[in-house]
Amino acid sequence: MVFAAEGGQLLVYVPPYTSDIPVRPRSRIHVLAEPKPVFCESSPRCRPVIGGRSLLTKFGYPSERLLRLAEPKKYLPAYLEKRARESPEWPVSLAAQNYNASQRILELARPKGLHPDFVPDREVPTRVSSFATSAYASVRVQKLAEPLIRELTCCSRHTHPSSVISTVSGPPQKAIASPRTIELSKPRQLPAKYAPPRDPEWPVTEAAKRAVATPRVLELAQPSTRPRMGLTAFNPDAFRVKEAAMKAVCSPRLQELARPIQR
């Protein structure tokens, strides 16, 4: 059952599979079927706010205080004079030129002095004194200047390739490995079904070139055909109930599952 409103009239569409009993919509359906009100320019609810100010029922004028606060800040006469002359120099009045500063002002005008223990930065090129150039290092200083030599235990002391890497004593040379040691020393074997990676290019055999596809292979090679999405979305029989579903009888278990949960 479908309800629709067209031209201010309510239309009730009953599918063909339903009974012939006329259906009367409820009052709620009539209320929902009414079209929404259209607010146009002739409607009193629409106010023209785009491109202008909204219409106010009570329009008030600003007070003198608001008009005075809304005025922009005025420039100083000295600034306007300087801007007119386009000079970076600011004129100093005669009173400021002839003013005698007090002792407090002179004291505050003095720059801050450096700390007595302040040491300035040293120059980048350091000058070596004559005593340092003519000095001789002592035996202790020469011993401390020698690089630290560490013994490497992981590598051999010999650098020649043909030399022996490490010496093996006599008893290890005469030792005989046990069967378990020999078994563990064997490298790991590949599985019996292991296949090495195939080359990216391989020749095609003559039998494959002369092969003829069977009807079954040709049938499987055909691409699957699917209906278009447009036909699937606008299928007129999408909500049609089948005859078998209309004659179906609900089982007690389905009736039990269809009951709403009591909370």
Short mmCIF file of C-alpha atoms in Angstrom, two decimals:
data_model
loop_
_atom_site.label_atom_id
_atom_site.label_comp_id
_atom_site.label_asym_id
_atom_site.label_seq_id
_atom_site.Cartn_x
_atom_site.Cartn_y
_atom_site.Cartn_z
CA MET A 1 0.00 0.00 0.00
CA VAL A 2 1.43 3.38 -1.02
CA PHE A 3 0.07 6.85 -0.16
CA ALA A 4 0.94 9.88 -2.29
CA ALA A 5 -0.25 13.45 -2.56
CA GLU A 6 -0.68 15.06 -5.96
CA GLY A 7 -2.44 18.36 -6.63
CA GLY A 8 -3.75 18.57 -3.07
CA GLN A 9 -5.50 15.16 -3.40
CA LEU A 10 -4.61 11.97 -1.57
CA LEU A 11 -4.04 8.93 -3.79
CA VAL A 12 -4.03 5.41 -2.39
CA TYR A 13 -2.30 2.73 -4.43
CA VAL A 14 -3.17 -0.87 -3.61
CA PRO A 15 -0.98 -3.59 -5.18
CA PRO A 16 -2.75 -6.17 -7.38
CA TYR A 17 -2.05 -9.05 -5.00
CA THR A 18 -4.14 -7.56 -2.16
CA SER A 19 -7.83 -8.09 -1.58
CA ASP A 20 -10.63 -6.00 -3.10
CA ILE A 21 -11.65 -4.46 0.24
CA PRO A 22 -11.49 -0.64 -0.03
CA VAL A 23 -9.00 1.02 2.30
CA ARG A 24 -9.76 4.30 4.04
CA PRO A 25 -6.75 6.28 5.27
CA ARG A 26 -6.73 7.54 8.82
CA SER A 27 -6.69 11.16 9.90
CA ARG A 28 -2.95 10.93 10.61
CA ILE A 29 -2.33 9.92 6.99
CA HIS A 30 -4.33 12.96 5.82
CA VAL A 31 -2.18 15.23 8.01
CA LEU A 32 1.09 13.74 6.73
CA ALA A 33 -0.13 13.93 3.10
CA GLU A 34 -0.61 17.69 3.21
CA PRO A 35 2.11 19.56 1.24
CA LYS A 36 4.57 21.76 3.09
CA PRO A 37 3.88 25.51 3.05
CA VAL A 38 5.81 27.46 0.40
CA PHE A 39 7.46 30.67 1.61
CA CYS A 40 7.70 33.01 -1.35
CA GLU A 41 8.24 36.75 -1.66
CA SER A 42 4.53 37.44 -1.24
CA SER A 43 4.43 35.56 2.07
CA PRO A 44 4.64 37.81 5.14
CA ARG A 45 6.95 35.32 6.89
CA CYS A 46 9.78 35.82 4.38
CA ARG A 47 12.05 38.76 5.10
CA PRO A 48 14.49 40.05 2.46
CA VAL A 49 17.81 39.71 4.30
CA ILE A 50 20.01 38.99 1.25
CA GLY A 51 21.34 42.14 -0.35
CA GLY A 52 20.12 44.49 2.38
CA ARG A 53 19.18 44.91 6.01
CA SER A 54 16.32 43.02 7.56
CA LEU A 55 13.12 44.90 8.27
CA LEU A 56 12.87 45.84 11.92
CA THR A 57 9.54 46.43 13.59
CA LYS A 58 11.00 49.05 15.95
CA PHE A 59 13.79 51.03 14.35
CA GLY A 60 15.77 53.24 16.76
CA TYR A 61 18.35 55.96 16.10
CA PRO A 62 21.72 55.91 17.92
CA SER A 63 22.29 58.35 20.73
CA GLU A 64 24.83 61.18 20.72
CA ARG A 65 27.12 59.11 22.94
CA LEU A 66 27.20 56.26 20.41
CA LEU A 67 27.80 58.67 17.54
CA ARG A 68 30.69 60.26 19.41
CA LEU A 69 32.22 56.85 20.25
CA ALA A 70 31.82 55.76 16.62
CA GLU A 71 34.00 58.59 15.34
CA PRO A 72 37.53 57.52 14.29
CA LYS A 73 40.51 58.51 16.38
CA LYS A 74 42.02 61.82 15.28
CA TYR A 75 45.70 62.19 14.50
CA LEU A 76 47.92 64.50 16.50
CA PRO A 77 48.80 67.83 14.85
CA ALA A 78 52.51 67.05 15.10
CA TYR A 79 52.01 63.76 13.29
CA LEU A 80 50.04 65.45 10.52
CA GLU A 81 52.72 68.12 10.18
CA LYS A 82 55.45 65.51 9.98
CA ARG A 83 53.49 63.52 7.41
CA ALA A 84 52.92 66.66 5.31
CA ARG A 85 56.61 67.47 5.27
CA GLU A 86 57.52 63.78 4.62
CA SER A 87 60.57 64.10 6.84
CA PRO A 88 61.82 61.33 9.17
CA GLU A 89 62.89 63.96 11.75
CA TRP A 90 60.50 64.78 14.56
CA PRO A 91 60.43 68.47 15.50
CA VAL A 92 61.65 69.17 19.02
CA SER A 93 60.14 72.08 20.86
CA LEU A 94 62.27 74.89 22.29
CA ALA A 95 61.18 74.04 25.81
CA ALA A 96 62.54 70.51 25.39
CA GLN A 97 65.79 71.84 23.93
CA ASN A 98 66.36 74.28 26.83
CA TYR A 99 65.28 71.86 29.56
CA ASN A 100 67.79 71.18 32.36
CA ALA A 101 67.73 67.55 33.45
CA SER A 102 67.74 66.77 37.14
CA GLN A 103 70.25 64.56 38.92
CA ARG A 104 67.76 61.68 39.02
CA ILE A 105 67.19 61.83 35.27
CA LEU A 106 70.95 61.93 34.65
CA GLU A 107 71.40 58.93 36.93
CA LEU A 108 68.71 56.97 35.11
CA ALA A 109 70.16 57.95 31.73
CA ARG A 110 73.49 56.30 32.47
CA PRO A 111 73.98 52.95 30.72
CA LYS A 112 74.21 49.85 32.82
CA GLY A 113 77.85 49.02 33.60
CA LEU A 114 79.49 45.63 33.28
CA HIS A 115 80.26 43.38 36.19
CA PRO A 116 83.76 43.76 37.63
CA ASP A 117 84.50 40.05 37.05
CA PHE A 118 83.22 40.11 33.46
CA VAL A 119 85.67 38.65 30.93
CA PRO A 120 85.06 39.51 27.26
CA ASP A 121 85.07 36.86 24.54
CA ARG A 122 88.44 35.67 23.41
CA GLU A 123 89.49 36.13 19.82
CA VAL A 124 89.12 33.15 17.50
CA PRO A 125 92.80 32.88 16.44
CA THR A 126 94.56 32.00 19.70
CA ARG A 127 98.10 33.23 20.03
CA VAL A 128 100.55 30.65 21.33
CA SER A 129 103.12 32.06 23.70
CA SER A 130 106.86 31.59 23.18
CA PHE A 131 107.10 29.53 26.39
CA ALA A 132 104.55 27.04 25.03
CA THR A 133 106.38 26.69 21.70
CA SER A 134 109.75 26.05 23.38
CA ALA A 135 108.44 23.66 26.05
CA TYR A 136 109.40 19.95 26.16
CA ALA A 137 106.97 17.24 27.19
CA SER A 138 107.94 15.14 30.17
CA VAL A 139 108.06 11.35 30.21
CA ARG A 140 104.72 11.23 32.04
CA VAL A 141 103.03 13.47 29.47
CA GLN A 142 104.39 11.39 26.59
CA LYS A 143 103.10 8.20 28.25
CA LEU A 144 99.65 9.71 28.70
CA ALA A 145 99.65 10.90 25.08
CA GLU A 146 100.08 7.37 23.75
CA PRO A 147 96.80 5.84 22.36
CA LEU A 148 95.12 3.12 24.37
CA ILE A 149 95.70 -0.28 22.79
CA ARG A 150 93.04 -2.89 23.42
CA GLU A 151 93.49 -6.54 22.64
CA LEU A 152 90.95 -7.88 20.16
CA THR A 153 89.75 -11.32 21.14
CA CYS A 154 87.27 -11.81 18.26
CA CYS A 155 89.85 -11.44 15.48
CA SER A 156 93.31 -12.79 14.89
CA ARG A 157 96.42 -10.72 15.37
CA HIS A 158 97.71 -11.84 11.99
CA THR A 159 96.86 -9.64 9.06
CA HIS A 160 98.24 -11.77 6.25
CA PRO A 161 95.53 -13.88 4.51
CA SER A 162 97.75 -16.99 4.32
CA SER A 163 98.59 -16.96 8.00
CA VAL A 164 96.82 -19.20 10.49
CA ILE A 165 93.74 -17.58 11.98
CA SER A 166 93.92 -19.40 15.29
CA THR A 167 96.05 -22.17 16.68
CA VAL A 168 94.43 -25.42 17.75
CA SER A 169 95.98 -27.48 20.48
CA GLY A 170 96.86 -31.16 20.10
CA PRO A 171 93.94 -32.88 21.91
CA PRO A 172 91.22 -31.12 19.88
CA GLN A 173 92.99 -32.11 16.68
CA LYS A 174 92.85 -35.80 17.70
CA ALA A 175 89.21 -35.67 18.83
CA ILE A 176 86.64 -37.83 17.02
CA ALA A 177 83.14 -36.45 16.51
CA SER A 178 80.22 -38.53 17.76
CA PRO A 179 77.42 -39.67 15.41
CA ARG A 180 75.11 -37.10 16.97
CA THR A 181 77.57 -34.27 16.27
CA ILE A 182 78.00 -35.46 12.69
CA GLU A 183 74.22 -35.53 12.27
CA LEU A 184 73.83 -32.01 13.65
CA SER A 185 76.62 -30.69 11.43
CA LYS A 186 74.82 -31.72 8.27
CA PRO A 187 73.17 -28.81 6.42
CA ARG A 188 69.43 -28.61 6.27
CA GLN A 189 68.01 -30.34 3.21
CA LEU A 190 65.24 -28.96 1.03
CA PRO A 191 61.85 -30.74 0.98
CA ALA A 192 61.27 -33.40 -1.63
CA LYS A 193 58.48 -31.36 -3.28
CA TYR A 194 60.52 -28.16 -3.39
CA ALA A 195 60.47 -26.44 -6.78
CA PRO A 196 62.93 -23.64 -7.53
CA PRO A 197 61.51 -20.30 -8.69
CA ARG A 198 60.59 -20.32 -12.36
CA ASP A 199 62.05 -17.83 -14.78
CA PRO A 200 59.78 -14.88 -15.63
CA GLU A 201 60.00 -15.90 -19.31
CA TRP A 202 59.58 -19.50 -20.43
CA PRO A 203 59.04 -20.94 -23.89
CA VAL A 204 55.62 -22.25 -24.85
CA THR A 205 55.59 -25.84 -25.93
CA GLU A 206 54.47 -26.93 -29.38
CA ALA A 207 51.67 -29.01 -27.88
CA ALA A 208 50.27 -25.94 -26.13
CA LYS A 209 50.41 -23.97 -29.36
CA ARG A 210 48.47 -26.65 -31.26
CA ALA A 211 45.95 -27.38 -28.50
CA VAL A 212 42.23 -26.94 -29.27
CA ALA A 213 39.93 -25.81 -26.47
CA THR A 214 37.01 -28.08 -25.65
CA PRO A 215 33.43 -26.73 -25.52
CA ARG A 216 33.54 -26.91 -21.73
CA VAL A 217 36.68 -24.76 -21.60
CA LEU A 218 35.11 -22.24 -23.96
CA GLU A 219 32.01 -22.17 -21.79
CA LEU A 220 34.07 -21.52 -18.65
CA ALA A 221 36.08 -18.83 -20.43
CA GLN A 222 33.00 -16.72 -21.07
CA PRO A 223 32.75 -13.71 -18.67
CA SER A 224 29.88 -13.73 -16.20
CA THR A 225 26.97 -11.52 -17.22
CA ARG A 226 25.38 -9.39 -14.52
CA PRO A 227 22.43 -7.03 -14.86
CA ARG A 228 23.11 -3.32 -14.87
CA MET A 229 22.81 -1.40 -11.64
CA GLY A 230 20.16 0.85 -13.14
CA LEU A 231 17.87 -2.05 -13.92
CA THR A 232 18.47 -3.58 -10.49
CA ALA A 233 17.72 -0.33 -8.63
CA PHE A 234 14.52 0.43 -10.59
CA ASN A 235 13.07 -3.05 -10.72
CA PRO A 236 9.25 -2.69 -10.72
CA ASP A 237 8.81 -6.23 -9.33
CA ALA A 238 11.23 -5.76 -6.46
CA PHE A 239 8.46 -5.70 -3.82
CA ARG A 240 6.19 -8.29 -5.43
CA VAL A 241 5.38 -11.18 -3.13
CA LYS A 242 5.58 -14.65 -4.61
CA GLU A 243 2.59 -16.94 -4.70
CA ALA A 244 4.37 -19.53 -2.57
CA ALA A 245 5.12 -16.91 0.11
CA MET A 246 1.47 -15.83 0.18
CA LYS A 247 0.31 -19.41 0.79
CA ALA A 248 2.98 -20.20 3.37
CA VAL A 249 1.94 -21.12 6.91
CA CYS A 250 3.97 -19.77 9.80
CA SER A 251 5.32 -22.42 12.16
CA PRO A 252 4.94 -22.15 15.97
CA ARG A 253 8.65 -21.48 16.28
CA LEU A 254 8.47 -18.50 13.90
CA GLN A 255 5.47 -17.16 15.77
CA GLU A 256 7.42 -17.44 19.01
CA LEU A 257 10.41 -15.61 17.53
CA ALA A 258 8.17 -12.91 16.03
CA ARG A 259 6.82 -11.84 19.42
CA PRO A 260 8.33 -8.57 20.72
CA ILE A 261 10.59 -8.72 23.75
CA GLN A 262 8.81 -7.81 26.95
CA ARG A 263 10.83 -5.20 28.86
#
